[in-house]
């Protein structure tokens, strides 16, 4: 059974739950609980290893029950596992059964039990969850697509960052664990990982992540557990990474924070009207206070990285004024921001997204400007990708990987059509330190056949309008602050309408 057939089989189980009114998002959770218990049984038998699941909660206790007894026992299993504080507790974080009909629950158990999942000739450990997320995002545009980073891009980033088994790797917006899994697979092939103590520490201590969405944290924990990652404590936690600095520091940061510029929430005021308030993160370690999520993630990463980072961020981080300019100056001064990869559009579920990968190292304190040169690789201009007809493939990143070269041999880099060097003096002279740098001519400007699809054009227009609105809001906030601070005449107090 290949990957497509495997995912299709699991997705078809949705028919069992469809009449139950279970949403696609909830479906992922309900299927995942059952699949995990079955795969855990198979994994323990195949590897002759003890299961981390208590005996009274394992798969074999489900297959022998039916009707109300099965329904009651299954709910007890979920409740018991959700109370644990190890990785199993994370696997079943806030788990509850949403399958109201015992007959449908029994049918699902029978369907899953009939398959030998861990014996398939594909990597079911991650394929099922990534495949379901992809299906979900395709069915529900606002669904899980925000958590999906193309695997080819993840693998390329991990390859050039080249983390060592003795280095700690962290993802503060881990999603389903794509970066953590790719880093683990890369690190365990290193010669140092042949040492049993190093291999054990790699599995149990060197990988960690956090995500704000409980359902996604569950999927990530299941992915890691089925890959043999994790120890007495869960490597992933649920929570908002931006709330505070918990003091933890990591050698390597690999992450793709969620898209969307502003963090906000809705409240109901005393009159019953709904108001939207912007959520700003106020932290002593942050240089600026802003509601821009990407700028806040960048600040958070600047705090927690001990050595190096690779982070996927949208274009606005490169050119936005005010807080954005302030952070770019700090990035160039305090970190060696040595490589920028301009990503093509069409590779994310949010159409029209223009994103980049920022590669930077922490520099020693007090040695002047850390960034002496920034190398920019343009994988965007005249490159057209779509999620299905022409998805991003590993071969599309081969030239970037070759141009990037070995970390300790950056002095040997050579400029090419898509790879250019920009010295610090040239960067510092750019208006507002705008780092949205490009030099290739876009054929789409003259060739109608090479224009992006209409949905991408529309998405770019929406993004431009949102940026304009943000600027208007910033001006309005400054004016409002000035009016509050200044004495007001009677005329100034009147409603301008």
XYZ file of C-alpha atoms in Angstrom, residues 327-336 363-364 366-371 424:
19
model
C 14.073 44.725 14.737
C 15.956 44.489 11.439
C 18.601 46.829 12.811
C 18.887 44.688 15.939
C 19.061 41.528 13.838
C 21.944 42.879 11.752
C 23.757 44.310 14.768
C 23.441 41.472 17.301
C 23.235 38.463 14.957
C 25.072 37.305 11.866
C 27.157 36.725 17.641
C 29.441 37.434 20.623
C 30.274 43.770 22.112
C 31.998 43.126 18.785
C 30.251 45.753 16.677
C 28.027 44.997 13.695
C 27.669 41.218 13.520
C 26.327 40.988 9.959
C 26.445 45.653 5.363
